[in-house]
PDB file of C-alpha atoms in Angstrom:
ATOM      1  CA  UNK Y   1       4.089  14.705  15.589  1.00  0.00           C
ATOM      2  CA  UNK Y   2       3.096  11.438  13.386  1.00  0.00           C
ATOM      3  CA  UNK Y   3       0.353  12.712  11.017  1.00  0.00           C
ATOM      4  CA  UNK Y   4      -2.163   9.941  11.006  1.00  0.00           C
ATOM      5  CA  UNK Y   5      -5.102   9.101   9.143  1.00  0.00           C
ATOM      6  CA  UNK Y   6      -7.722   6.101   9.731  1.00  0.00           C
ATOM      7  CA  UNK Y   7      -9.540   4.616   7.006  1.00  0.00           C
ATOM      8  CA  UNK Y   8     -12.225   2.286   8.442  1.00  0.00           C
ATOM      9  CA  UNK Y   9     -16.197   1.847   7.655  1.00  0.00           C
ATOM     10  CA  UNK Y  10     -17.558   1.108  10.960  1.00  0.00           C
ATOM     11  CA  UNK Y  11     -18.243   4.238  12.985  1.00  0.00           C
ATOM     12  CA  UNK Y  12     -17.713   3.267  16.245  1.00  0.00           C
ATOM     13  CA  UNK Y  13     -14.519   1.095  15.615  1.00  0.00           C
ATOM     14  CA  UNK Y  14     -13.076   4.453  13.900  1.00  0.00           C
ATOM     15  CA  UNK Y  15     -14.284   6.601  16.681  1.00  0.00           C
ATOM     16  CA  UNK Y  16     -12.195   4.139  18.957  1.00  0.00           C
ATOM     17  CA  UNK Y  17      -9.185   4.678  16.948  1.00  0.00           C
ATOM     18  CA  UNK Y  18      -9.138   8.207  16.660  1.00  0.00           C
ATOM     19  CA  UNK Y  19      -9.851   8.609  20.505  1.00  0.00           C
ATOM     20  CA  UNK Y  20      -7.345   5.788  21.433  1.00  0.00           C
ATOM     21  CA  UNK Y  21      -4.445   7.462  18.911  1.00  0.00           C
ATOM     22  CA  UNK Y  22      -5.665  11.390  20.266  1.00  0.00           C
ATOM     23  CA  UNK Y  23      -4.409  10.278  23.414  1.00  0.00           C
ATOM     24  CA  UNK Y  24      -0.916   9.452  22.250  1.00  0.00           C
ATOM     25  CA  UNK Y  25       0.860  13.067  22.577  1.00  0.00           C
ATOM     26  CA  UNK Y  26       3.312  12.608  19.344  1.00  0.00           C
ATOM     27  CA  UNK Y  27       0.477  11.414  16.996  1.00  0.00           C
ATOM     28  CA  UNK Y  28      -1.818  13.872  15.363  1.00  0.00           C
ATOM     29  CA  UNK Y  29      -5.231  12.504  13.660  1.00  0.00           C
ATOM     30  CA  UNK Y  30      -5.591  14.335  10.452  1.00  0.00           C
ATOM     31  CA  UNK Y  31      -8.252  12.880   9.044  1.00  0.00           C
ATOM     32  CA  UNK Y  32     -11.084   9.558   8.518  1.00  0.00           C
ATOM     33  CA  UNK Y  33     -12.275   8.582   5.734  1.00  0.00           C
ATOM     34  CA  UNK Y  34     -14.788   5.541   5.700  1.00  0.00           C
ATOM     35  CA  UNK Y  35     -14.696   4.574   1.905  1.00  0.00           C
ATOM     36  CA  UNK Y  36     -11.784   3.501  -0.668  1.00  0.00           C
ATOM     37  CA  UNK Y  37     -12.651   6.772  -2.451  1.00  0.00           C
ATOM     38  CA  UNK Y  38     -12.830   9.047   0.116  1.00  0.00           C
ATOM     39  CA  UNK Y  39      -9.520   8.020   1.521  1.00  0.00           C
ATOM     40  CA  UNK Y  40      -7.341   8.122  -1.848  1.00  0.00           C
ATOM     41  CA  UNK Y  41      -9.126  11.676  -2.185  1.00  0.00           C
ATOM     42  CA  UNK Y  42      -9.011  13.122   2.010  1.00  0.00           C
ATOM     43  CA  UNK Y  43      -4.883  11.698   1.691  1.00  0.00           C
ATOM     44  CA  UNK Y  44      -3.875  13.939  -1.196  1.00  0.00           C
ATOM     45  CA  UNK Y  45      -5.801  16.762   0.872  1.00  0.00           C
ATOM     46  CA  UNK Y  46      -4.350  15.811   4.748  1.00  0.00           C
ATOM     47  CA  UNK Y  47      -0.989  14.556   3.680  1.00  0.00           C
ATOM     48  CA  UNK Y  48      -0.378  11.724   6.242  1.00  0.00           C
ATOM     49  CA  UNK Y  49       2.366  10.325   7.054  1.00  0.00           C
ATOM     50  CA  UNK Y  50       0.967   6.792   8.584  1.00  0.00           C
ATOM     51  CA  UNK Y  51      -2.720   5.878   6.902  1.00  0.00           C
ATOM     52  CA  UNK Y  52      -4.550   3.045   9.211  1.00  0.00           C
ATOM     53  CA  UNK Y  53      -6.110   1.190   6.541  1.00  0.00           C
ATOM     54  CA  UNK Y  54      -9.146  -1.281   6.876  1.00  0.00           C
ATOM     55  CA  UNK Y  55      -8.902  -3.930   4.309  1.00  0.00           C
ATOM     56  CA  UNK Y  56     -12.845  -4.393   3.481  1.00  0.00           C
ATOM     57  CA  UNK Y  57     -14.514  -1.362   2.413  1.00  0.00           C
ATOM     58  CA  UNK Y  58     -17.520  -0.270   0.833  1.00  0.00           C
ATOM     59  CA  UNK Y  59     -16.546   0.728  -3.168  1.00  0.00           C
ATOM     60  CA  UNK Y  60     -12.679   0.072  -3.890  1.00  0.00           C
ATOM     61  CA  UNK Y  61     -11.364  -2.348  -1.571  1.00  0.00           C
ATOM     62  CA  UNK Y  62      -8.634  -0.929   1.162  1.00  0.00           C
ATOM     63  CA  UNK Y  63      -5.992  -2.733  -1.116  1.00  0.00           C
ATOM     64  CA  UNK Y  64      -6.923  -0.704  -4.139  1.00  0.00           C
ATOM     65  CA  UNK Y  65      -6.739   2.496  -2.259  1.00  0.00           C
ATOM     66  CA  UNK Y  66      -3.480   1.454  -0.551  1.00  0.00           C
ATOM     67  CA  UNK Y  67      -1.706   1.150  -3.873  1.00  0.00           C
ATOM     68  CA  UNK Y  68      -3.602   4.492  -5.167  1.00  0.00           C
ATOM     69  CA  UNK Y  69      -2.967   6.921  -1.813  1.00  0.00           C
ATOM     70  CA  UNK Y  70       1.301   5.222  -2.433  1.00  0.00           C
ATOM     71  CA  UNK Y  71       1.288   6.142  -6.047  1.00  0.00           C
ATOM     72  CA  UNK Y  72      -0.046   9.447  -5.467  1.00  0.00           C
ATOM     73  CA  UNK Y  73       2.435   9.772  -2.553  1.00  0.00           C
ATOM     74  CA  UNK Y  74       5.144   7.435  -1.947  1.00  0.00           C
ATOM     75  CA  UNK Y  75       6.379   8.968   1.509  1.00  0.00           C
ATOM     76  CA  UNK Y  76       2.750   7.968   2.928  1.00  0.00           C
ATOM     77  CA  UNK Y  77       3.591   4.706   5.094  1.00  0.00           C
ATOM     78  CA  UNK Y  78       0.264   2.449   5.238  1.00  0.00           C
ATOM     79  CA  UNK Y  79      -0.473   0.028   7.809  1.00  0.00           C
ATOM     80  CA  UNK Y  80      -3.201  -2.546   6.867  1.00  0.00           C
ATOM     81  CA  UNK Y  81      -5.859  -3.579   9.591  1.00  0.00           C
ATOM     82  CA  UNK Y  82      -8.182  -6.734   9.005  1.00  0.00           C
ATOM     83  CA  UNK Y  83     -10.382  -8.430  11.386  1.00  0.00           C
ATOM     84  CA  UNK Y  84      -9.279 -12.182  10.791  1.00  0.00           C
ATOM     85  CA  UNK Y  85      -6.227 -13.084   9.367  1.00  0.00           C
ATOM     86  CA  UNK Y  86      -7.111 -13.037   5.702  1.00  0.00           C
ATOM     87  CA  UNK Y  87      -3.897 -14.197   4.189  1.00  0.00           C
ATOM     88  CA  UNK Y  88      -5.177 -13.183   0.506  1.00  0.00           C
ATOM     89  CA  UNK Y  89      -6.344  -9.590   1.334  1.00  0.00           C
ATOM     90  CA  UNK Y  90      -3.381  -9.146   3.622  1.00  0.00           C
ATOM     91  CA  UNK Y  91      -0.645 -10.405   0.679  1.00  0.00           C
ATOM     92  CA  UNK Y  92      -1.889  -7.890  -1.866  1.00  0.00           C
ATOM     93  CA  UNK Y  93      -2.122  -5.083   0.513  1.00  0.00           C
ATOM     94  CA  UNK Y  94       1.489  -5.674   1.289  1.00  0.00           C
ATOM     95  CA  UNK Y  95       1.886  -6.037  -2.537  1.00  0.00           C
ATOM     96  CA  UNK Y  96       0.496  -3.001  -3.086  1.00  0.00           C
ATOM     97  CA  UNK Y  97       3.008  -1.256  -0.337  1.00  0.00           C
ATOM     98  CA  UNK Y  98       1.624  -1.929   2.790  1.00  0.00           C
ATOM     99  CA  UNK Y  99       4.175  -2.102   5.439  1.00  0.00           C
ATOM    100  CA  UNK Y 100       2.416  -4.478   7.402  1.00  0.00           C
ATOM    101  CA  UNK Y 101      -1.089  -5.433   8.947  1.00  0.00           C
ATOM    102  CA  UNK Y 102      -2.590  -5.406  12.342  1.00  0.00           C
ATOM    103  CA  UNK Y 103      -5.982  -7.771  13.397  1.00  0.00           C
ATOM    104  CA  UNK Y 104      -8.633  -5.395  14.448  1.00  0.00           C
ATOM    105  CA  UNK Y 105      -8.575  -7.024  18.342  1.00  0.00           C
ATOM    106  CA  UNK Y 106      -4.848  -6.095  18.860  1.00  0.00           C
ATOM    107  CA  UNK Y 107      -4.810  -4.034  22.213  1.00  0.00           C
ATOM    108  CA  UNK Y 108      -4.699  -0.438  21.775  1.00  0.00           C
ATOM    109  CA  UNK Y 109      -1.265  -0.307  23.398  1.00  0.00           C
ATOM    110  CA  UNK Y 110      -0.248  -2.659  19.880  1.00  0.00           C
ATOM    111  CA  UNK Y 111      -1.803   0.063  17.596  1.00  0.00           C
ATOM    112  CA  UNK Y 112      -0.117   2.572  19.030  1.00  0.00           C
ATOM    113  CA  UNK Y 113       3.287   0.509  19.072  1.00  0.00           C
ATOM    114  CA  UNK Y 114       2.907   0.028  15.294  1.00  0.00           C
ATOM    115  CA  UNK Y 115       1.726   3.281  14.662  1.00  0.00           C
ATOM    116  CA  UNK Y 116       4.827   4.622  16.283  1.00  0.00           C
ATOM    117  CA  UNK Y 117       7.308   1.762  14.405  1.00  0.00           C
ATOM    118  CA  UNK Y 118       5.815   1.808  10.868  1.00  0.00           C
ATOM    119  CA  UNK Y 119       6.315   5.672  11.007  1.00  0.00           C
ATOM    120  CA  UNK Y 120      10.245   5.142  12.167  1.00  0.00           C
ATOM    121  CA  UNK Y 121      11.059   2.224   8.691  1.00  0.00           C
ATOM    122  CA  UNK Y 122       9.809  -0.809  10.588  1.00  0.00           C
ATOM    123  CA  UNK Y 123       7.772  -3.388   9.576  1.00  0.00           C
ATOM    124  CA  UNK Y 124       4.578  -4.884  11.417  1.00  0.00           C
ATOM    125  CA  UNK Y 125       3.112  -7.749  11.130  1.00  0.00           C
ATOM    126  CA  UNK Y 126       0.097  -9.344  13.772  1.00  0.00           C
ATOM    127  CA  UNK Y 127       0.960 -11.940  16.473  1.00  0.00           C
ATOM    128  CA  UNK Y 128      -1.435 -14.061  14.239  1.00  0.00           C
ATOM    129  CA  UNK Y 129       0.094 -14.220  10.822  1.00  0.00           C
ATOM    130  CA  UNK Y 130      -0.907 -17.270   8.983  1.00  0.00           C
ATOM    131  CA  UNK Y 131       1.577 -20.166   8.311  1.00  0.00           C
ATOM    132  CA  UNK Y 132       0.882 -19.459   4.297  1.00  0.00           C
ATOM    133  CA  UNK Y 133       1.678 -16.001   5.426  1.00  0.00           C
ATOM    134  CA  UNK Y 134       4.794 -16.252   6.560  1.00  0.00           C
ATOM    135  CA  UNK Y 135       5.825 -19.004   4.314  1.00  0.00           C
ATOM    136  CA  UNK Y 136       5.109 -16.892   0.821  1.00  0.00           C
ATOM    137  CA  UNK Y 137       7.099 -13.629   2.755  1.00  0.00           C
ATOM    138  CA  UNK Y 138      10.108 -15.981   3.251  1.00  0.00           C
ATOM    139  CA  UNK Y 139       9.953 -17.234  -0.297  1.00  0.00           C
ATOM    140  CA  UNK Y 140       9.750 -13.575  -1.535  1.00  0.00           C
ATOM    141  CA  UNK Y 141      12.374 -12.634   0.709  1.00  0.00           C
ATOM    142  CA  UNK Y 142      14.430 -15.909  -0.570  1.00  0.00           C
ATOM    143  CA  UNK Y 143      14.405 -14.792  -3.979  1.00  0.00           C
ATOM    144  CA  UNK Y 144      16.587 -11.857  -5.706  1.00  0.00           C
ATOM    145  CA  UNK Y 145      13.812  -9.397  -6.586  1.00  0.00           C
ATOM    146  CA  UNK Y 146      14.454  -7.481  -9.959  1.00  0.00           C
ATOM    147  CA  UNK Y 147      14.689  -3.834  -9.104  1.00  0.00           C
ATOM    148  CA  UNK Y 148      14.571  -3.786  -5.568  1.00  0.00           C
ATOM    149  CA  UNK Y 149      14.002   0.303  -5.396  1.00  0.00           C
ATOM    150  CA  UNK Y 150      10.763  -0.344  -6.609  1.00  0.00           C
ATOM    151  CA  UNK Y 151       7.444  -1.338  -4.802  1.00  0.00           C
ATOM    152  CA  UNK Y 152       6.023  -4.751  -5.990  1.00  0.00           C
ATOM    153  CA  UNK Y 153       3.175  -3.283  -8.048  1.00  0.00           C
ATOM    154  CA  UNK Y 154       5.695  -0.712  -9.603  1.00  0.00           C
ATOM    155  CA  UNK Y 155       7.688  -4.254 -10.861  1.00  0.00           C
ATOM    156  CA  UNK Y 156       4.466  -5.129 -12.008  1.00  0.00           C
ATOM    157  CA  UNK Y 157       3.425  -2.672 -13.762  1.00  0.00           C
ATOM    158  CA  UNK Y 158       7.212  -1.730 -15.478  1.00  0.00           C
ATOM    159  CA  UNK Y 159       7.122  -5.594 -16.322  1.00  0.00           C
ATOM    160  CA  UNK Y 160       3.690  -5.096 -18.477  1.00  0.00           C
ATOM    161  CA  UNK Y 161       5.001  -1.653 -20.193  1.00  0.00           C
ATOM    162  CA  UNK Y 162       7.614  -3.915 -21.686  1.00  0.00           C
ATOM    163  CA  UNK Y 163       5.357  -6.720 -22.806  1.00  0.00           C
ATOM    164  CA  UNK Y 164       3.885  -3.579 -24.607  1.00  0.00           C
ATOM    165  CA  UNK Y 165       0.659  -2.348 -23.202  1.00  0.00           C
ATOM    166  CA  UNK Y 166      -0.301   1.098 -22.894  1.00  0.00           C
ATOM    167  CA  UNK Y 167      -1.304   2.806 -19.808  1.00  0.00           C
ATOM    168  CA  UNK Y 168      -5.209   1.909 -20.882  1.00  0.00           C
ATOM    169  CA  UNK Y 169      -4.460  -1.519 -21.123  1.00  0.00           C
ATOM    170  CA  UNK Y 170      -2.606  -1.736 -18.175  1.00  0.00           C
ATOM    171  CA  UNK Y 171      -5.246  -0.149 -16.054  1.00  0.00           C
ATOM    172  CA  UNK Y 172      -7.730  -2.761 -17.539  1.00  0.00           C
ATOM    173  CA  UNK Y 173      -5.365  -5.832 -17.078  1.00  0.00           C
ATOM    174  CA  UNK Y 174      -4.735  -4.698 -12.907  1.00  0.00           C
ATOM    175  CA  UNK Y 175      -8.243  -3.520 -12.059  1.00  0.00           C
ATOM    176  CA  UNK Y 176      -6.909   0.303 -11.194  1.00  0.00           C
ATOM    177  CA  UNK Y 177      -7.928   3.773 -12.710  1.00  0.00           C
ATOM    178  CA  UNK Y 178      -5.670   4.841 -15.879  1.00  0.00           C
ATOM    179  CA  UNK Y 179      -4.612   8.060 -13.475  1.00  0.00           C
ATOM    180  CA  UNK Y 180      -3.257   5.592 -10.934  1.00  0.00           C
ATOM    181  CA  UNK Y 181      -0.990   3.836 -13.876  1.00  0.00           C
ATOM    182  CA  UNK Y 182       0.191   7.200 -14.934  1.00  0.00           C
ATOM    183  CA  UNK Y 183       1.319   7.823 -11.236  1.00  0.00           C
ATOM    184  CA  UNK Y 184       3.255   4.765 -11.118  1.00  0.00           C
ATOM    185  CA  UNK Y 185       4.738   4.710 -14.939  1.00  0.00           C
ATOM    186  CA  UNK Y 186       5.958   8.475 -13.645  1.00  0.00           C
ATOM    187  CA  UNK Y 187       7.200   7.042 -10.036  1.00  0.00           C
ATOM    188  CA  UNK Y 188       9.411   4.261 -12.029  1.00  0.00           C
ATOM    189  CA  UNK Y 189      10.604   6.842 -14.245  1.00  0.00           C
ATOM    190  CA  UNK Y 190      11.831   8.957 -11.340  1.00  0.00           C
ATOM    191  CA  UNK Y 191      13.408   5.993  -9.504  1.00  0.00           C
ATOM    192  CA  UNK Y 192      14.659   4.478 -12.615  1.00  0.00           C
ATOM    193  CA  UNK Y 193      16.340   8.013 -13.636  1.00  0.00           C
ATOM    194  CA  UNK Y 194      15.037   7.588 -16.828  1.00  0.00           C
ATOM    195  CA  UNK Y 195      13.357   9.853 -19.071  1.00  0.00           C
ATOM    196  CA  UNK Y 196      11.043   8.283 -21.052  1.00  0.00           C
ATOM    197  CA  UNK Y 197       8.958   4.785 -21.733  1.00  0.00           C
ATOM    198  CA  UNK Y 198      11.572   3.318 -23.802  1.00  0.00           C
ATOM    199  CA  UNK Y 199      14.426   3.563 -21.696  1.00  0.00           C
ATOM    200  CA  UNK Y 200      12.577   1.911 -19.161  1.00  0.00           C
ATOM    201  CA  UNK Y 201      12.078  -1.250 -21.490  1.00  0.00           C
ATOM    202  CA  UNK Y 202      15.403  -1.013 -21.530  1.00  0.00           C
ATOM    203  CA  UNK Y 203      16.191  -1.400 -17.874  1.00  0.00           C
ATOM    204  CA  UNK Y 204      13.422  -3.651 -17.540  1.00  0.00           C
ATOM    205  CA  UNK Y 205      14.456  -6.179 -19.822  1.00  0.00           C
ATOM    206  CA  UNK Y 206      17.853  -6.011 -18.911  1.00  0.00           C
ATOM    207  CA  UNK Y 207      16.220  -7.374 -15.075  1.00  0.00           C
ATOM    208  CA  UNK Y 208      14.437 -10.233 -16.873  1.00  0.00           C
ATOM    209  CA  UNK Y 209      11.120  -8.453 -17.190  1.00  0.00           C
ATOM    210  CA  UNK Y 210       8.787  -8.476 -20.180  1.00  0.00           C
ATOM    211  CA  UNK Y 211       8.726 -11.676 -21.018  1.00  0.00           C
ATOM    212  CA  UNK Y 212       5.285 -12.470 -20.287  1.00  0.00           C
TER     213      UNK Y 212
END
């Protein structure tokens, strides 16, 4: 069974999900949420394995709580769901670890489809995606990423720890709580095998980082 949660603000849209995903037999609907908040706080409680995120909620955005449900747990897979194609919100969910977005109108046969792919490694991405879209994904895919184990906003975050700032001023710089930071910093660690912040300056300078 796929352990699913749905994140979305409009009752009867997230009453359609949850009936249209109860009827797939392998997926199991743990849980809905219909703030930022509430979903950061119902994931470390349900333990999901796929999170249907709406983009615009009410309180944190669905990009903020993306990147705080991943940092909390990594193994979570969240797919991003938007009801135009908003290139801008779309790009920093999958910055934050999205694994791809779906347009609110996609049939429910699609939802289920990507439900069922995102939780088996693959990507999704909407029939619709913008030109800019796709053209800023091929650049990023173009160029060598430093660190390649870890998520975008983990580079991001290991690339301000060796400019120097503290976990305070890093929260203040990206707009996320000072627990969230802490989750990363200790996520890098783990995936960088290292034991402590100074190593990782280490490793993070020697991949071009902290220059800024």
């Amino acid at each position: 069974m796929i352990k699913v949660m749905v994140v979305e603000d409009h009752p009867v849209f997230a009453e359609g999900l949850v009936a249209l995903l109860g009827d797939a037999p392998e997926i199991d609907v743990v849980g809905v949420a219909s703030t930022g908040e509430a979903a950061v706080d119902l994931a470390g409680r349900v333990a999901p394995e796929v999170v249907l995120m709406d983009l615009h909620l009410p309180g944190i955005t669905g990009v903020e709580a993306t990147a705080r449900i991943l940092a909390d747990r990594p193994e979570t897979v969240v797919l991003a769901l938007t009801m135009l194609t908003d290139d801008e919100s779309v790009l920093a969910a999958i910055r934050a670890g999205a694994r791809g977005y779906l347009l609110k109108e996609s049939t429910g046969e699609d939802i289920v489809r990507s439900v069922r792919a995102v939780a088996a490694g693959q990507v999704v991405f909407g029939a619709s995606t913008g030109e800019r879209l796709l053209s800023v994904l091929a650049t990023t895919a173009a160029r060598p990423r430093p660190l390649p184990e870890l998520t975008d906003r983990e580079v991001e975050i290991l690339d301000l720890v060796a400019v120097g700032l503290n976990n305070q001023a890093i929260a203040r710089r990206l707009v996320l709580s000072e627990k969230t930071v802490r989750n990363h910093v200790s996520n890098i660690f783990a995936k960088l095998h290292v034991s402590d912040r100074s190593a990782a300056v280490v490793r993070a300078r020697d991949a071009g980082l902290g220059s800024g």
